[in-house]
XYZ file of N, CA and C in Angstrom:
660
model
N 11.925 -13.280 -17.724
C 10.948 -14.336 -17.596
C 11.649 -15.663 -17.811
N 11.207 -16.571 -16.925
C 12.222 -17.691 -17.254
C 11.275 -18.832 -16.149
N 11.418 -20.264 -16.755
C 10.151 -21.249 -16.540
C 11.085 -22.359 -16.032
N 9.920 -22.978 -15.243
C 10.439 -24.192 -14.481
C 9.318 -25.754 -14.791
N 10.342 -26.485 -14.865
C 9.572 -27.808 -14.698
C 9.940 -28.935 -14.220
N 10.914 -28.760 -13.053
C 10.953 -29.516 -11.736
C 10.685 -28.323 -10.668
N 10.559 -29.594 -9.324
C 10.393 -28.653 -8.064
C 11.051 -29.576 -7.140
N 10.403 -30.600 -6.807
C 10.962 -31.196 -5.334
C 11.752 -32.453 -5.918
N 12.183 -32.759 -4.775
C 13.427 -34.356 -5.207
C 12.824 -35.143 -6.249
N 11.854 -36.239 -5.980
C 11.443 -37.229 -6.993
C 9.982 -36.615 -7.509
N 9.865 -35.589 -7.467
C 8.256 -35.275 -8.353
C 8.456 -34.121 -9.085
N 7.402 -33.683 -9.956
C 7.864 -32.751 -10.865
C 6.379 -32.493 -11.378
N 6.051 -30.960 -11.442
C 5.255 -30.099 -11.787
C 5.716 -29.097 -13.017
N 4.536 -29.727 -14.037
C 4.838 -28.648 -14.871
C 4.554 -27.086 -14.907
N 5.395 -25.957 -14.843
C 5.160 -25.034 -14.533
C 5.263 -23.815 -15.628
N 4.546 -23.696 -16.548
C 5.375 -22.263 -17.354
C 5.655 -21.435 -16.980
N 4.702 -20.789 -16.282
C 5.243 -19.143 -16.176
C 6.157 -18.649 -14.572
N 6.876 -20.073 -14.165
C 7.410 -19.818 -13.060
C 9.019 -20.729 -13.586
N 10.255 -20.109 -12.871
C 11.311 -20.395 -12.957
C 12.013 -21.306 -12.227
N 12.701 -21.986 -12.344
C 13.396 -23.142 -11.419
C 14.588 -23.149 -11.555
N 15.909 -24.016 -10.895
C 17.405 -23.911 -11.911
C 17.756 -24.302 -13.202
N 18.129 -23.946 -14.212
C 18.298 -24.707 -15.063
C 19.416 -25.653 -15.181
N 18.995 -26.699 -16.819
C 20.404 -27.391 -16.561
C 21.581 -27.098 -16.073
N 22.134 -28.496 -15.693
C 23.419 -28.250 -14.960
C 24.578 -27.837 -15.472
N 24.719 -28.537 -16.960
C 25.394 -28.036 -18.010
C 25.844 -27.016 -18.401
N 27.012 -26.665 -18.458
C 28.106 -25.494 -18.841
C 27.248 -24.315 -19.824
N 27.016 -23.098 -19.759
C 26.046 -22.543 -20.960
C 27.089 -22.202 -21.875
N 26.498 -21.992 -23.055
C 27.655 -21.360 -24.094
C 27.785 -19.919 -23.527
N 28.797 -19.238 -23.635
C 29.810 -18.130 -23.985
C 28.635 -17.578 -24.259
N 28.011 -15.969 -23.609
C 27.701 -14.778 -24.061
C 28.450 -13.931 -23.918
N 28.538 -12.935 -24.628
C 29.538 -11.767 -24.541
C 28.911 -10.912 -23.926
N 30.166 -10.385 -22.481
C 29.635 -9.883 -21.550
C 29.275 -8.348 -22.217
N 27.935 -7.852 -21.424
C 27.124 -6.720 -21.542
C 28.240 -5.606 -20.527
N 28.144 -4.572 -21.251
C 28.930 -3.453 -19.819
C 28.325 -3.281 -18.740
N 29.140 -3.824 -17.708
C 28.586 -3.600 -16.334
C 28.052 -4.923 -15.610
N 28.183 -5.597 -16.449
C 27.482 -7.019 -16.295
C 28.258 -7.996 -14.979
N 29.985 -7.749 -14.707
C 30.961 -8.130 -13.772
C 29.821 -7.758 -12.772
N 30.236 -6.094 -12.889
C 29.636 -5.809 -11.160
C 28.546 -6.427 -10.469
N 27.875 -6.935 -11.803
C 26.402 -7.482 -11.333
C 26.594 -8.861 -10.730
N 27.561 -9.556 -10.867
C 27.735 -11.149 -10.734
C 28.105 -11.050 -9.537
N 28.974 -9.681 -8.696
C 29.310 -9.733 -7.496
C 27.983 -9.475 -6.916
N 26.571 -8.954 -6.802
C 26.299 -9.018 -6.525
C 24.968 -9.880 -6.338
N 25.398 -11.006 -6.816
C 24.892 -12.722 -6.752
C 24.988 -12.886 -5.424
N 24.176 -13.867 -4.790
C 23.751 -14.903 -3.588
C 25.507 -15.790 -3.455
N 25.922 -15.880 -2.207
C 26.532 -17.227 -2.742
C 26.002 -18.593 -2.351
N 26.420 -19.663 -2.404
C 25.794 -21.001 -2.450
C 24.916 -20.804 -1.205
N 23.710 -20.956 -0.812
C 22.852 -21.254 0.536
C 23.568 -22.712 1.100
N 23.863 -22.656 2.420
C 24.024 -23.880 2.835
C 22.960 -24.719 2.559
N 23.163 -26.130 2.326
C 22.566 -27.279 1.914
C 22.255 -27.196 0.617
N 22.907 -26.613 -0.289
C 22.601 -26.335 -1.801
C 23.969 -26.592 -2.344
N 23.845 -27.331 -3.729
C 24.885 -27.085 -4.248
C 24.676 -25.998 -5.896
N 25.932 -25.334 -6.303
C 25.322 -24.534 -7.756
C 24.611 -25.363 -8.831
N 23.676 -25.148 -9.374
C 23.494 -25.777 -10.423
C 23.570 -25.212 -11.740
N 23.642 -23.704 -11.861
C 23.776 -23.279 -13.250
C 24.705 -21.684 -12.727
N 25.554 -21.266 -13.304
C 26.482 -20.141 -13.397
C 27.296 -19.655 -12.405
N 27.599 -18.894 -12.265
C 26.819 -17.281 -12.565
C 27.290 -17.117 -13.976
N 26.367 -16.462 -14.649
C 26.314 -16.298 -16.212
C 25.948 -14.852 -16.297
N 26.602 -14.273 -16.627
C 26.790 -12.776 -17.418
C 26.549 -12.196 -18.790
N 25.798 -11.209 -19.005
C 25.708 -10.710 -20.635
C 24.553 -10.340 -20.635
N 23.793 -9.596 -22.155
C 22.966 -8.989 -21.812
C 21.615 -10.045 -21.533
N 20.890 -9.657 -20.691
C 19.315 -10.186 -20.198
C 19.001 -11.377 -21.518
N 18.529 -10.916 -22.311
C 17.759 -11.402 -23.541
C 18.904 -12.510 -24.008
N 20.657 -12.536 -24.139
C 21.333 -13.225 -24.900
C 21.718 -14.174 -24.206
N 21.316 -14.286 -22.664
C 21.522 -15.574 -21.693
C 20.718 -16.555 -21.826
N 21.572 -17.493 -21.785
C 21.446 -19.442 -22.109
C 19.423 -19.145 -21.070
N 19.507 -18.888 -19.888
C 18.425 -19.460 -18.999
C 16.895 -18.889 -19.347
N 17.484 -17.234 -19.763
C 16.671 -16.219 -20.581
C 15.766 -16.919 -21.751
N 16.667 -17.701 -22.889
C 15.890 -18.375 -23.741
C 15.448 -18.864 -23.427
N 15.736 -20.171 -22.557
C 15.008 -21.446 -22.543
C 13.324 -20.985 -21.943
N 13.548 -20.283 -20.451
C 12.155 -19.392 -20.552
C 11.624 -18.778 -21.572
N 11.590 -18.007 -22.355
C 10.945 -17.408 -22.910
C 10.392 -19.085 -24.209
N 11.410 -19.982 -24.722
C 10.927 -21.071 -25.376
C 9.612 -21.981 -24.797
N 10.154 -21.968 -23.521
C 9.513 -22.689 -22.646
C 7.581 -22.201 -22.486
N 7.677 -21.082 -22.346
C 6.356 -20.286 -22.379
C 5.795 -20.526 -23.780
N 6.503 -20.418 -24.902
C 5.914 -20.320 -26.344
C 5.163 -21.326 -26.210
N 5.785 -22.771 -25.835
C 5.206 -24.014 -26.113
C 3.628 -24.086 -25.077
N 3.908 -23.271 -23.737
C 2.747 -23.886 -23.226
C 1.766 -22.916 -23.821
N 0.729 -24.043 -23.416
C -0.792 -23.369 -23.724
C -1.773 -22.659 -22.402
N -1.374 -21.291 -22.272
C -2.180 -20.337 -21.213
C -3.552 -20.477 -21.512
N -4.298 -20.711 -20.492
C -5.701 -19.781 -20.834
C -5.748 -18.640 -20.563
N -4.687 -17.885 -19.342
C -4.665 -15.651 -20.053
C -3.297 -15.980 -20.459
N -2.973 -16.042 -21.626
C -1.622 -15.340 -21.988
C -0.860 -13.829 -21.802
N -1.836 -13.640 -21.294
C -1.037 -12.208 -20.674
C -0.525 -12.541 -19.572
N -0.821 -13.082 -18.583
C 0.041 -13.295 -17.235
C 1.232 -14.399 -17.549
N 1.675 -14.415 -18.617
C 2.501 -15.446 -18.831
C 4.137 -14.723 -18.029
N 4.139 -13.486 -18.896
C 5.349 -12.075 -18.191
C 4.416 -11.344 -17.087
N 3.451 -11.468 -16.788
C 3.237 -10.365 -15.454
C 3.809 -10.069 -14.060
N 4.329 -8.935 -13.897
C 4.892 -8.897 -12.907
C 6.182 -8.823 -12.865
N 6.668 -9.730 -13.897
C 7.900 -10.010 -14.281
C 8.684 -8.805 -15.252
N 9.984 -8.135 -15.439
C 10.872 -7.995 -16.720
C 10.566 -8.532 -18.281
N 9.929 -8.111 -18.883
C 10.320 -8.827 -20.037
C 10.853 -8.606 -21.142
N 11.722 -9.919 -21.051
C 13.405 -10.065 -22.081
C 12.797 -9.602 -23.315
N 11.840 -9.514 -23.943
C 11.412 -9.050 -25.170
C 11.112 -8.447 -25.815
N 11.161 -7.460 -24.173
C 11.273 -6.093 -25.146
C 12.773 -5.578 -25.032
N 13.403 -4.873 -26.178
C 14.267 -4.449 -26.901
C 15.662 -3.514 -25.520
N 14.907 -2.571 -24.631
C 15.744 -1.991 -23.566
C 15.740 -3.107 -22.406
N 15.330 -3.685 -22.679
C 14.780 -5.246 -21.463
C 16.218 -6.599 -22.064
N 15.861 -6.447 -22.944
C 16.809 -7.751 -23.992
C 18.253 -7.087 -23.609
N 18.588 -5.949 -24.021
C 19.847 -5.248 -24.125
C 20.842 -5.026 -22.807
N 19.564 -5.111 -21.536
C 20.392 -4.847 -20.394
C 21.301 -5.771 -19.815
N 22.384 -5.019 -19.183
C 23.520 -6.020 -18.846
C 22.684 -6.899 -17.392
N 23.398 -8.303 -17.663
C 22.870 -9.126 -16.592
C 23.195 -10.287 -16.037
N 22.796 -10.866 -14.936
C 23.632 -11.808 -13.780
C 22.869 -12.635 -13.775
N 22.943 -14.075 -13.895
C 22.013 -14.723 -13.329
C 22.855 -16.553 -12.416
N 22.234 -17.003 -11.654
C 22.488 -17.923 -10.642
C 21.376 -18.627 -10.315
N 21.931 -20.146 -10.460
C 20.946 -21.058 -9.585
C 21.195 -21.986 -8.354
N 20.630 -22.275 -7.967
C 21.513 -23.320 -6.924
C 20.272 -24.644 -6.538
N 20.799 -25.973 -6.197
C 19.576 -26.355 -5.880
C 19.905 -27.892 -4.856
N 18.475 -28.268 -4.637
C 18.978 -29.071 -3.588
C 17.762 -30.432 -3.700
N 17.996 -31.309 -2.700
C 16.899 -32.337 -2.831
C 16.001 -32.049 -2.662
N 15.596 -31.079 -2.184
C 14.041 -30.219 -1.636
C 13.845 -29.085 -2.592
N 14.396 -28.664 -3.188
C 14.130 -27.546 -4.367
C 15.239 -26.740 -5.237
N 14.776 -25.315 -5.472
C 15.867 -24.913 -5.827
C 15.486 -23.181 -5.691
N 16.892 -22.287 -6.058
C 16.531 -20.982 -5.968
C 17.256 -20.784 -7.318
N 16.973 -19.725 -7.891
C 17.335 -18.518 -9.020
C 17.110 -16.984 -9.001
N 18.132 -16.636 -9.152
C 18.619 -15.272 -8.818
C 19.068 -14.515 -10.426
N 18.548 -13.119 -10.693
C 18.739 -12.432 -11.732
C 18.683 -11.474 -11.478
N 19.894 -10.812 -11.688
C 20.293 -9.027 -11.270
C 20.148 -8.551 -13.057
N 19.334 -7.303 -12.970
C 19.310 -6.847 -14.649
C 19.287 -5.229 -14.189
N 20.725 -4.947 -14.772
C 20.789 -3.214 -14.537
C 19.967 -2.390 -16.151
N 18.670 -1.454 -15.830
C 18.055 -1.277 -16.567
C 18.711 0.039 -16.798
N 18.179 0.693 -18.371
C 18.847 2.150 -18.377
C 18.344 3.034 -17.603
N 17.362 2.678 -17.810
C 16.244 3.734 -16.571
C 15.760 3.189 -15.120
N 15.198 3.724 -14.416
C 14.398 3.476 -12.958
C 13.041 2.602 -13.621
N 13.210 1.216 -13.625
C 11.735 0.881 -13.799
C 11.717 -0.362 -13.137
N 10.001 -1.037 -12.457
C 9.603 -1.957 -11.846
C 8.900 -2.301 -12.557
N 8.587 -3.739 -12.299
C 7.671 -4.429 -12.760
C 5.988 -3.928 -12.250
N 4.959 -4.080 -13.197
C 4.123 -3.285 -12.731
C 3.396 -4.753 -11.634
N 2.355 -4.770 -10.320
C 1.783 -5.211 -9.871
C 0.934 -6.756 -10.559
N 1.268 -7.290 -9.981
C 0.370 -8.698 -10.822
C -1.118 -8.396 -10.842
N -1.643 -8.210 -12.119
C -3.161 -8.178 -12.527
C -3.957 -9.392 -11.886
N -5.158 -8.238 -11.329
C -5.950 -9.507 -10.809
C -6.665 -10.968 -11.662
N -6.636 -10.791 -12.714
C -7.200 -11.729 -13.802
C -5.974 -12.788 -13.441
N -4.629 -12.436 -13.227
C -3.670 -13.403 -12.838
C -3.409 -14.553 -11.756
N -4.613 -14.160 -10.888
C -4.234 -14.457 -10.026
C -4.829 -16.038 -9.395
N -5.600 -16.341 -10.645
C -5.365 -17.960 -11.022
C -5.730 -18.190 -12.336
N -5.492 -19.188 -12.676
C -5.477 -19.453 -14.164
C -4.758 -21.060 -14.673
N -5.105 -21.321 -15.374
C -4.943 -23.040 -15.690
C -3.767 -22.604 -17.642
N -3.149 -23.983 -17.364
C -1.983 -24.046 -18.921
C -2.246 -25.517 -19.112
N -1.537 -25.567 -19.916
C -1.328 -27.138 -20.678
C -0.062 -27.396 -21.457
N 0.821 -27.771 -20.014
C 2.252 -28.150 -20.587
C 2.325 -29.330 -20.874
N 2.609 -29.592 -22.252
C 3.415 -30.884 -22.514
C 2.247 -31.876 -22.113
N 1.051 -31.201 -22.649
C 0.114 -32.303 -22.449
C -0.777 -32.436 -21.048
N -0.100 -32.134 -20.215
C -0.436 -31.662 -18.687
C -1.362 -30.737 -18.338
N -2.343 -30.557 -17.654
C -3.040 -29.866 -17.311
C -2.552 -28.930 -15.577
N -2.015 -27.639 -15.643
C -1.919 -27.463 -14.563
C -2.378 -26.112 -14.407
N -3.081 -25.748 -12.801
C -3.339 -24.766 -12.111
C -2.772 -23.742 -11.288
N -2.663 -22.215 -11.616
C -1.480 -21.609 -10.453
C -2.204 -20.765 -10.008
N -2.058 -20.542 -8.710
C -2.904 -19.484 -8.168
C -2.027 -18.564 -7.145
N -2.319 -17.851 -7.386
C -0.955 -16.705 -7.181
C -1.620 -15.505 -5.893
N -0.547 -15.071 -4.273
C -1.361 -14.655 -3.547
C -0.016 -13.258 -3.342
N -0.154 -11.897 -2.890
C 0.440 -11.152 -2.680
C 1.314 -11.442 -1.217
N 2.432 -11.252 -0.846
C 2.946 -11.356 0.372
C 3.150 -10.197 0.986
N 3.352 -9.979 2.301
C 3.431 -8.629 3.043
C 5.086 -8.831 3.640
N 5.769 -8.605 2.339
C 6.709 -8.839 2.659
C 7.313 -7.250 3.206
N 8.594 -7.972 4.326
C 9.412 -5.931 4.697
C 9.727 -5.307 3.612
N 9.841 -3.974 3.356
C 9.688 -3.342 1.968
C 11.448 -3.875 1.970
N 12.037 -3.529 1.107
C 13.371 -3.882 0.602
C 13.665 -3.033 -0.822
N 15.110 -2.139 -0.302
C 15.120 -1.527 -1.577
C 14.859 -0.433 -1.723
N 14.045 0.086 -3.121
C 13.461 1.232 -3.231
C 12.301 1.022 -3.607
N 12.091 -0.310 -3.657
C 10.604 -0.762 -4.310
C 10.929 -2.593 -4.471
N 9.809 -3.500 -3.337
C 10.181 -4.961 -3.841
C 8.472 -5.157 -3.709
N 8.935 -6.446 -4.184
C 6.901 -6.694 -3.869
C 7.092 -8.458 -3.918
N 6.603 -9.247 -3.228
C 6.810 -10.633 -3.160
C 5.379 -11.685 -3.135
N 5.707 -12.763 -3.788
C 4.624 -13.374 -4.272
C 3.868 -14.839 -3.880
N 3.689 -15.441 -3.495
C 3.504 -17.092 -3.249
C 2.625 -17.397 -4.424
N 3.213 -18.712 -4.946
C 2.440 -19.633 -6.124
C 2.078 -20.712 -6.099
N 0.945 -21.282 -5.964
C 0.510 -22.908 -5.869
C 0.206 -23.078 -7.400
N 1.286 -24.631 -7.696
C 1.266 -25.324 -8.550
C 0.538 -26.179 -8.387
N -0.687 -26.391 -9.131
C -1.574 -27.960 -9.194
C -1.747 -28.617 -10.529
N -1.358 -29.832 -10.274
C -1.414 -30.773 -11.593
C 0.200 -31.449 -11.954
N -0.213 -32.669 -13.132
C 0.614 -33.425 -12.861
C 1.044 -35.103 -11.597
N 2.139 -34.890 -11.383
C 1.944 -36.263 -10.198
C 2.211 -35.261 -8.403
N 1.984 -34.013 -8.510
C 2.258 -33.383 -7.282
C 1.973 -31.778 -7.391
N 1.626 -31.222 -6.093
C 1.539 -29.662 -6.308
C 3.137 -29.339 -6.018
N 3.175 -27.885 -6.279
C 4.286 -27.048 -5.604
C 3.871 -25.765 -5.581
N 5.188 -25.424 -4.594
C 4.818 -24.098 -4.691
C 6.162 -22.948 -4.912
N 6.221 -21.498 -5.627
C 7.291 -20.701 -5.871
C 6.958 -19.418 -5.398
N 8.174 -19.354 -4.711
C 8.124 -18.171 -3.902
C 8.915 -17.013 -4.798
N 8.257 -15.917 -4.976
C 9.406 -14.817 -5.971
C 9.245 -13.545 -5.304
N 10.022 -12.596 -5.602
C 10.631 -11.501 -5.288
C 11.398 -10.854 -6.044
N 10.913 -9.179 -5.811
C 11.666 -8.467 -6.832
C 11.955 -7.243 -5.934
N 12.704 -7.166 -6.377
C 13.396 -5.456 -5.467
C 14.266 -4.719 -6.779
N 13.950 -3.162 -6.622
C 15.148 -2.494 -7.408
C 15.852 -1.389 -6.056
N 16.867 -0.953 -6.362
C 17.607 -0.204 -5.964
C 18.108 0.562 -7.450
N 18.024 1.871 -7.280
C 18.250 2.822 -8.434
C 17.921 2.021 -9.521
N 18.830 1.668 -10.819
C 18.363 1.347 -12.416
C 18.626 -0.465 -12.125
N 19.126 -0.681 -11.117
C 19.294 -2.388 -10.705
C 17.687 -2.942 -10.542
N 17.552 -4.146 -11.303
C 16.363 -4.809 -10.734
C 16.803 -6.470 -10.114
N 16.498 -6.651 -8.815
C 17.081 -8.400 -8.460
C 15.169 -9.068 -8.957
N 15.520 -10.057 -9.269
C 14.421 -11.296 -9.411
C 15.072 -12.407 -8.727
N 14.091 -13.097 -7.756
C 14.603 -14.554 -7.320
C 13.428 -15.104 -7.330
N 13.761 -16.039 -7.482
C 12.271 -17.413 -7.474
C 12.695 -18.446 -6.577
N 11.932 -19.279 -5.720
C 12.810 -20.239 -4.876
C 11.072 -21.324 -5.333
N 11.719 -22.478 -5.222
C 10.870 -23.561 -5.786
C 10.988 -24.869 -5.129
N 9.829 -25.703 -4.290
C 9.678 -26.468 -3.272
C 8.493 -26.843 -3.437
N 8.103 -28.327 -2.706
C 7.067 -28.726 -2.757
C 5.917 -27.696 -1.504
N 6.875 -26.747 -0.671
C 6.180 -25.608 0.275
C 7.088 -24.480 0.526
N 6.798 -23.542 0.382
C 7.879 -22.735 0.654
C 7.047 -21.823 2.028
N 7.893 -21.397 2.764
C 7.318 -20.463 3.584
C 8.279 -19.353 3.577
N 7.060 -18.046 3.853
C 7.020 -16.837 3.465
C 8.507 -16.303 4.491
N 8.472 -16.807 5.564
C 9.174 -16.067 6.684
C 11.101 -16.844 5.896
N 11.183 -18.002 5.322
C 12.531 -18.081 4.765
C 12.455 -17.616 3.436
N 11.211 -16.947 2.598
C 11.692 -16.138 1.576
C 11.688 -14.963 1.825
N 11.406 -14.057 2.622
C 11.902 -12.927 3.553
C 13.212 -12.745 3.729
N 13.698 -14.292 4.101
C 14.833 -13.872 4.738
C 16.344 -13.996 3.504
N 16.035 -14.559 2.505
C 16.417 -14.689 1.645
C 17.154 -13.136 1.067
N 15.556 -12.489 0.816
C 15.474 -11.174 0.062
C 16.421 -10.754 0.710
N 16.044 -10.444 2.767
C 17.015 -9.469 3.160
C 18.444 -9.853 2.924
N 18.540 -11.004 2.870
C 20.106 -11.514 2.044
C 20.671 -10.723 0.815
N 19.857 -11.269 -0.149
C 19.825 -10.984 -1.787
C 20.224 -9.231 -1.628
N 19.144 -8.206 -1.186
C 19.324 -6.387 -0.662
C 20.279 -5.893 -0.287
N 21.247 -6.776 0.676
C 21.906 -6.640 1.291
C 23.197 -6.368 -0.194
N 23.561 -7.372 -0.583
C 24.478 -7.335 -1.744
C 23.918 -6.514 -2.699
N 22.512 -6.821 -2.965
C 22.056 -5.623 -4.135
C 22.855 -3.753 -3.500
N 22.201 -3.199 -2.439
C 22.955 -2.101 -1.952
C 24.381 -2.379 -1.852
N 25.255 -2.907 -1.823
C 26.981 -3.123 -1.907
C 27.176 -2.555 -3.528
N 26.581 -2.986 -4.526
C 26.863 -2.719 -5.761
C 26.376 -1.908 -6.518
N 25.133 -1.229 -5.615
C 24.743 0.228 -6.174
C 24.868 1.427 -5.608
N 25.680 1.479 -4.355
C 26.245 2.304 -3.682
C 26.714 3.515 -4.595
């Protein structure tokens, strides 16, 4: 789980329970998790018209720099369901979730940004389906009042199991919107979030089949 609060060039939506790049800034040193290399190879590399903005950063899930700041980031806002704060999502908090070795990457641009997180679990598990109670709901970041309303995508299956999402951000000085995706292949789970003042479904499609493509290279 991991939170965003920029989106497009000069405007900015506060967002908790959705991810963006984080600072640009060097993260401290985690000590890499076993298995955690293989996972970094199978990172995105830069999208044309993007430059990196945070890693690739390695170690376990829970002890990564981007990991905290999400999970901090959520404490502070104020949900009206706090349960959909992790829905859908991995979450770093629980204990086989925290421990797993893991990859993560951002990249971003004047129009938005993407983030990418490979987390090899011990076991075969997915995130369960976003609850319908989730599927809008209002927070209060930082004073801000904002709205997300969250729609299922029919995205090509990918994997052994993906499921993909569209999010409208309202409130603040602008909407946005975050496009996410999850796919596993065997005990591998990828998460990406891509974040824009619009995203469309047919270039986060095409993304995934990107992202699958390397996910199968490294679980072969």
């Amino acid at each position: 789980m991991m939170v965003i609060s920029g989106c497009a060039a000069d405007e900015v939506v506060e967002a908790p329970p959705m991810p963006s790049a984080p600072p640009t800034s060097a993260p401290s040193p985690s000590r890499p998790a076993p298995g955690a290399a293989r996972l970094r190879a199978g990172l995105l590399p830069t999208p044309k018209g993007m430059t990196l903005a945070y890693g690739p950063e390695i170690g376990a899930f829970g002890s990564l720099k981007s990991t905290k700041q999400g999970l901090d980031a959520v404490r502070q806002a104020k949900l009206d369901r706090p349960e959909c704060a992790g829905a859908a999502r991995l979450d770093a908090a629980k204990p086989e979730v925290g421990r797993a070795p893991a990859a993560v990457v951002a990249f971003s641009s004047d129009h938005g940004s993407i983030t990418q997180a490979l987390v090899s679990m011990p076991a075969s598990a997915f995130p369960a389906p976003l609850p319908a109670q989730c599927a809008a709901y209002g927070a209060v970041v930082h004073g801000t009042r904002v709205t997300y309303r969250t729609r299922a995508l029919d995205m090509p299956r990918r994997g052994d199991e993906s499921r993909a999402y569209l999010t409208t951000a309202s409130g603040g000085h602008s909407d946005a919107q975050v496009g996410s995706v999850v796919i596993r292949r065997g005990k591998v789970i990828m998460s990406m979030l891509v974040v824009g003042q619009q995203v469309a479904p047919a270039d986060l499609f095409d993304l995934a089949g990107l992202a699958d493509q390397n996910l199968a290279r490294i679980t072969r």
